[in-house]
mmCIF file with all atom_site columns, C-alpha atoms in Angstrom:
data_model
loop_
_atom_site.group_PDB
_atom_site.id
_atom_site.type_symbol
_atom_site.label_atom_id
_atom_site.label_alt_id
_atom_site.label_comp_id
_atom_site.label_asym_id
_atom_site.label_entity_id
_atom_site.label_seq_id
_atom_site.pdbx_PDB_ins_code
_atom_site.Cartn_x
_atom_site.Cartn_y
_atom_site.Cartn_z
_atom_site.occupancy
_atom_site.B_iso_or_equiv
_atom_site.pdbx_formal_charge
_atom_site.auth_seq_id
_atom_site.auth_comp_id
_atom_site.auth_asym_id
_atom_site.auth_atom_id
_atom_site.pdbx_PDB_model_num
ATOM 1  C CA . UNK A 1 1  ? -21.309 178.541 -46.588 1.00 66.00 ? 97  UNK A CA 1
ATOM 2  C CA . UNK A 1 2  ? -22.424 181.122 -49.103 1.00 76.00 ? 98  UNK A CA 1
ATOM 3  C CA . UNK A 1 3  ? -24.919 183.970 -48.949 1.00 77.00 ? 99  UNK A CA 1
ATOM 4  C CA . UNK A 1 4  ? -27.891 184.869 -51.139 1.00 79.00 ? 100 UNK A CA 1
ATOM 5  C CA . UNK A 1 5  ? -27.116 187.793 -53.443 1.00 76.00 ? 101 UNK A CA 1
ATOM 6  C CA . UNK A 1 6  ? -30.728 189.037 -53.191 1.00 76.00 ? 102 UNK A CA 1
ATOM 7  C CA . UNK A 1 7  ? -31.608 188.906 -49.482 1.00 80.00 ? 103 UNK A CA 1
ATOM 8  C CA . UNK A 1 8  ? -28.258 188.115 -47.786 1.00 77.00 ? 104 UNK A CA 1
ATOM 9  C CA . UNK A 1 9  ? -29.474 184.954 -46.014 1.00 79.00 ? 105 UNK A CA 1
ATOM 10 C CA . UNK A 1 10 ? -26.814 182.323 -45.292 1.00 80.00 ? 106 UNK A CA 1
ATOM 11 C CA . UNK A 1 11 ? -27.118 179.299 -47.612 1.00 80.00 ? 107 UNK A CA 1
ATOM 12 C CA . UNK A 1 12 ? -25.790 175.762 -47.707 1.00 78.00 ? 108 UNK A CA 1
ATOM 13 C CA . UNK A 1 13 ? -23.134 175.235 -50.401 1.00 77.00 ? 109 UNK A CA 1
ATOM 14 C CA . UNK A 1 14 ? -25.425 172.837 -52.308 1.00 78.00 ? 110 UNK A CA 1
ATOM 15 C CA . UNK A 1 15 ? -28.423 175.182 -52.263 1.00 78.00 ? 111 UNK A CA 1
ATOM 16 C CA . UNK A 1 16 ? -29.980 175.937 -55.642 1.00 79.00 ? 112 UNK A CA 1
ATOM 17 C CA . UNK A 1 17 ? -32.780 178.186 -54.368 1.00 80.00 ? 113 UNK A CA 1
ATOM 18 C CA . UNK A 1 18 ? -32.675 180.554 -51.390 1.00 81.00 ? 114 UNK A CA 1
ATOM 19 C CA . UNK A 1 19 ? -35.174 179.470 -48.698 1.00 77.00 ? 115 UNK A CA 1
ATOM 20 C CA . UNK A 1 20 ? -35.540 183.095 -47.591 1.00 78.00 ? 116 UNK A CA 1
ATOM 21 C CA . UNK A 1 21 ? -36.560 184.798 -50.823 1.00 80.00 ? 117 UNK A CA 1
ATOM 22 C CA . UNK A 1 22 ? -36.923 181.947 -53.327 1.00 78.00 ? 118 UNK A CA 1
ATOM 23 C CA . UNK A 1 23 ? -34.379 183.351 -55.794 1.00 76.00 ? 119 UNK A CA 1
ATOM 24 C CA . UNK A 1 24 ? -31.931 181.199 -57.708 1.00 76.00 ? 120 UNK A CA 1
ATOM 25 C CA . UNK A 1 25 ? -28.446 181.057 -56.195 1.00 73.00 ? 121 UNK A CA 1
ATOM 26 C CA . UNK A 1 26 ? -26.394 180.826 -59.399 1.00 71.00 ? 122 UNK A CA 1
ATOM 27 C CA . UNK A 1 27 ? -24.509 183.961 -60.293 1.00 52.00 ? 123 UNK A CA 1
ATOM 28 C CA . UNK A 1 28 ? -25.637 184.258 -63.896 1.00 51.00 ? 124 UNK A CA 1
ATOM 29 C CA . UNK A 1 29 ? -26.191 187.834 -65.115 1.00 49.00 ? 125 UNK A CA 1
ATOM 30 C CA . UNK A 1 30 ? -29.813 188.765 -65.701 1.00 51.00 ? 126 UNK A CA 1
ATOM 31 C CA . UNK A 1 31 ? -30.925 188.488 -69.290 1.00 54.00 ? 127 UNK A CA 1
ATOM 32 C CA . UNK A 1 32 ? -33.091 190.999 -71.105 1.00 51.00 ? 128 UNK A CA 1
ATOM 33 C CA . UNK A 1 33 ? -36.176 188.796 -70.584 1.00 57.00 ? 129 UNK A CA 1
ATOM 34 C CA . UNK A 1 34 ? -35.908 188.701 -66.787 1.00 59.00 ? 130 UNK A CA 1
ATOM 35 C CA . UNK A 1 35 ? -36.930 191.789 -64.894 1.00 62.00 ? 131 UNK A CA 1
ATOM 36 C CA . UNK A 1 36 ? -35.298 192.765 -61.607 1.00 64.00 ? 132 UNK A CA 1
ATOM 37 C CA . UNK A 1 37 ? -37.490 192.249 -58.556 1.00 68.00 ? 133 UNK A CA 1
ATOM 38 C CA . UNK A 1 38 ? -39.198 195.325 -57.191 1.00 71.00 ? 134 UNK A CA 1
ATOM 39 C CA . UNK A 1 39 ? -38.089 196.359 -53.703 1.00 80.00 ? 135 UNK A CA 1
ATOM 40 C CA . UNK A 1 40 ? -40.591 194.976 -51.166 1.00 83.00 ? 136 UNK A CA 1
ATOM 41 C CA . UNK A 1 41 ? -39.651 196.782 -47.991 1.00 87.00 ? 137 UNK A CA 1
ATOM 42 C CA . UNK A 1 42 ? -42.476 198.539 -46.181 1.00 88.00 ? 138 UNK A CA 1
ATOM 43 C CA . UNK A 1 43 ? -42.627 202.171 -47.282 1.00 87.00 ? 139 UNK A CA 1
ATOM 44 C CA . UNK A 1 44 ? -43.404 204.766 -44.616 1.00 91.00 ? 140 UNK A CA 1
ATOM 45 C CA . UNK A 1 45 ? -44.502 207.238 -47.290 1.00 91.00 ? 141 UNK A CA 1
ATOM 46 C CA . UNK A 1 46 ? -47.057 204.825 -48.736 1.00 90.00 ? 142 UNK A CA 1
ATOM 47 C CA . UNK A 1 47 ? -48.380 204.049 -45.250 1.00 90.00 ? 143 UNK A CA 1
ATOM 48 C CA . UNK A 1 48 ? -48.781 207.758 -44.478 1.00 92.00 ? 144 UNK A CA 1
ATOM 49 C CA . UNK A 1 49 ? -50.613 208.227 -47.776 1.00 92.00 ? 145 UNK A CA 1
ATOM 50 C CA . UNK A 1 50 ? -52.860 205.254 -46.955 1.00 92.00 ? 146 UNK A CA 1
ATOM 51 C CA . UNK A 1 51 ? -53.566 206.730 -43.513 1.00 93.00 ? 147 UNK A CA 1
ATOM 52 C CA . UNK A 1 52 ? -54.512 210.118 -44.966 1.00 93.00 ? 148 UNK A CA 1
ATOM 53 C CA . UNK A 1 53 ? -56.430 208.658 -47.915 1.00 93.00 ? 149 UNK A CA 1
ATOM 54 C CA . UNK A 1 54 ? -57.744 205.202 -46.905 1.00 92.00 ? 150 UNK A CA 1
ATOM 55 C CA . UNK A 1 55 ? -59.209 204.599 -50.356 1.00 92.00 ? 151 UNK A CA 1
ATOM 56 C CA . UNK A 1 56 ? -55.653 204.678 -51.756 1.00 92.00 ? 152 UNK A CA 1
ATOM 57 C CA . UNK A 1 57 ? -54.555 201.857 -49.429 1.00 91.00 ? 153 UNK A CA 1
ATOM 58 C CA . UNK A 1 58 ? -57.651 199.815 -50.154 1.00 91.00 ? 154 UNK A CA 1
ATOM 59 C CA . UNK A 1 59 ? -56.980 200.083 -53.898 1.00 93.00 ? 155 UNK A CA 1
ATOM 60 C CA . UNK A 1 60 ? -53.195 199.620 -53.634 1.00 93.00 ? 156 UNK A CA 1
ATOM 61 C CA . UNK A 1 61 ? -53.499 196.289 -51.808 1.00 91.00 ? 157 UNK A CA 1
ATOM 62 C CA . UNK A 1 62 ? -55.299 194.237 -54.505 1.00 92.00 ? 158 UNK A CA 1
ATOM 63 C CA . UNK A 1 63 ? -53.318 195.870 -57.312 1.00 92.00 ? 159 UNK A CA 1
ATOM 64 C CA . UNK A 1 64 ? -49.848 195.228 -55.840 1.00 90.00 ? 160 UNK A CA 1
ATOM 65 C CA . UNK A 1 65 ? -50.281 192.233 -53.515 1.00 89.00 ? 161 UNK A CA 1
ATOM 66 C CA . UNK A 1 66 ? -48.732 189.770 -55.974 1.00 88.00 ? 162 UNK A CA 1
ATOM 67 C CA . UNK A 1 67 ? -45.628 191.807 -56.858 1.00 88.00 ? 163 UNK A CA 1
ATOM 68 C CA . UNK A 1 68 ? -44.908 193.514 -53.505 1.00 89.00 ? 164 UNK A CA 1
ATOM 69 C CA . UNK A 1 69 ? -46.868 191.700 -50.771 1.00 90.00 ? 165 UNK A CA 1
ATOM 70 C CA . UNK A 1 70 ? -45.232 193.402 -47.765 1.00 90.00 ? 166 UNK A CA 1
ATOM 71 C CA . UNK A 1 71 ? -45.853 196.929 -49.073 1.00 91.00 ? 167 UNK A CA 1
ATOM 72 C CA . UNK A 1 72 ? -49.382 196.105 -50.166 1.00 91.00 ? 168 UNK A CA 1
ATOM 73 C CA . UNK A 1 73 ? -50.297 194.458 -46.853 1.00 93.00 ? 169 UNK A CA 1
ATOM 74 C CA . UNK A 1 74 ? -48.911 197.389 -44.847 1.00 93.00 ? 170 UNK A CA 1
ATOM 75 C CA . UNK A 1 75 ? -50.894 199.891 -46.941 1.00 92.00 ? 171 UNK A CA 1
ATOM 76 C CA . UNK A 1 76 ? -54.072 197.847 -46.666 1.00 93.00 ? 172 UNK A CA 1
ATOM 77 C CA . UNK A 1 77 ? -53.796 197.469 -42.894 1.00 94.00 ? 173 UNK A CA 1
ATOM 78 C CA . UNK A 1 78 ? -52.981 201.161 -42.468 1.00 95.00 ? 174 UNK A CA 1
ATOM 79 C CA . UNK A 1 79 ? -56.007 202.134 -44.576 1.00 94.00 ? 175 UNK A CA 1
ATOM 80 C CA . UNK A 1 80 ? -58.353 199.894 -42.575 1.00 95.00 ? 176 UNK A CA 1
ATOM 81 C CA . UNK A 1 81 ? -57.049 201.204 -39.249 1.00 95.00 ? 177 UNK A CA 1
ATOM 82 C CA . UNK A 1 82 ? -57.314 204.802 -40.463 1.00 95.00 ? 178 UNK A CA 1
ATOM 83 C CA . UNK A 1 83 ? -60.869 204.248 -41.650 1.00 95.00 ? 179 UNK A CA 1
ATOM 84 C CA . UNK A 1 84 ? -61.857 202.579 -38.349 1.00 95.00 ? 180 UNK A CA 1
ATOM 85 C CA . UNK A 1 85 ? -60.348 205.380 -36.236 1.00 95.00 ? 181 UNK A CA 1
ATOM 86 C CA . UNK A 1 86 ? -62.090 208.007 -38.364 1.00 94.00 ? 182 UNK A CA 1
ATOM 87 C CA . UNK A 1 87 ? -65.402 206.170 -38.041 1.00 94.00 ? 183 UNK A CA 1
ATOM 88 C CA . UNK A 1 88 ? -65.110 205.911 -34.244 1.00 95.00 ? 184 UNK A CA 1
ATOM 89 C CA . UNK A 1 89 ? -64.165 209.584 -33.936 1.00 95.00 ? 185 UNK A CA 1
ATOM 90 C CA . UNK A 1 90 ? -67.148 210.636 -36.064 1.00 93.00 ? 186 UNK A CA 1
ATOM 91 C CA . UNK A 1 91 ? -69.482 208.500 -33.942 1.00 94.00 ? 187 UNK A CA 1
ATOM 92 C CA . UNK A 1 92 ? -68.127 210.080 -30.764 1.00 95.00 ? 188 UNK A CA 1
ATOM 93 C CA . UNK A 1 93 ? -68.574 213.589 -32.187 1.00 93.00 ? 189 UNK A CA 1
ATOM 94 C CA . UNK A 1 94 ? -72.250 212.999 -32.959 1.00 90.00 ? 190 UNK A CA 1
ATOM 95 C CA . UNK A 1 95 ? -73.156 211.383 -29.639 1.00 82.00 ? 191 UNK A CA 1
#
């Protein structure tokens, strides 16, 4: 068995593409035309920013959803939740 160099998932010896991240399994060095993949782990800082400024999260999601889907989804969800909580709190204040 071998492991993916990008995500660390265990692979079959015959595997050409990693089923976890979809990257090629050959160990060729990256050429100048290929760009390294952007890190797609959920960022706490971006989520805090989206919670404080929901418009940021609502703009970040459509802009980045194709290159970093996990980050973009987390920011979008955080922005929607923040907006909903703010809306409910404002309604309760004026009742």
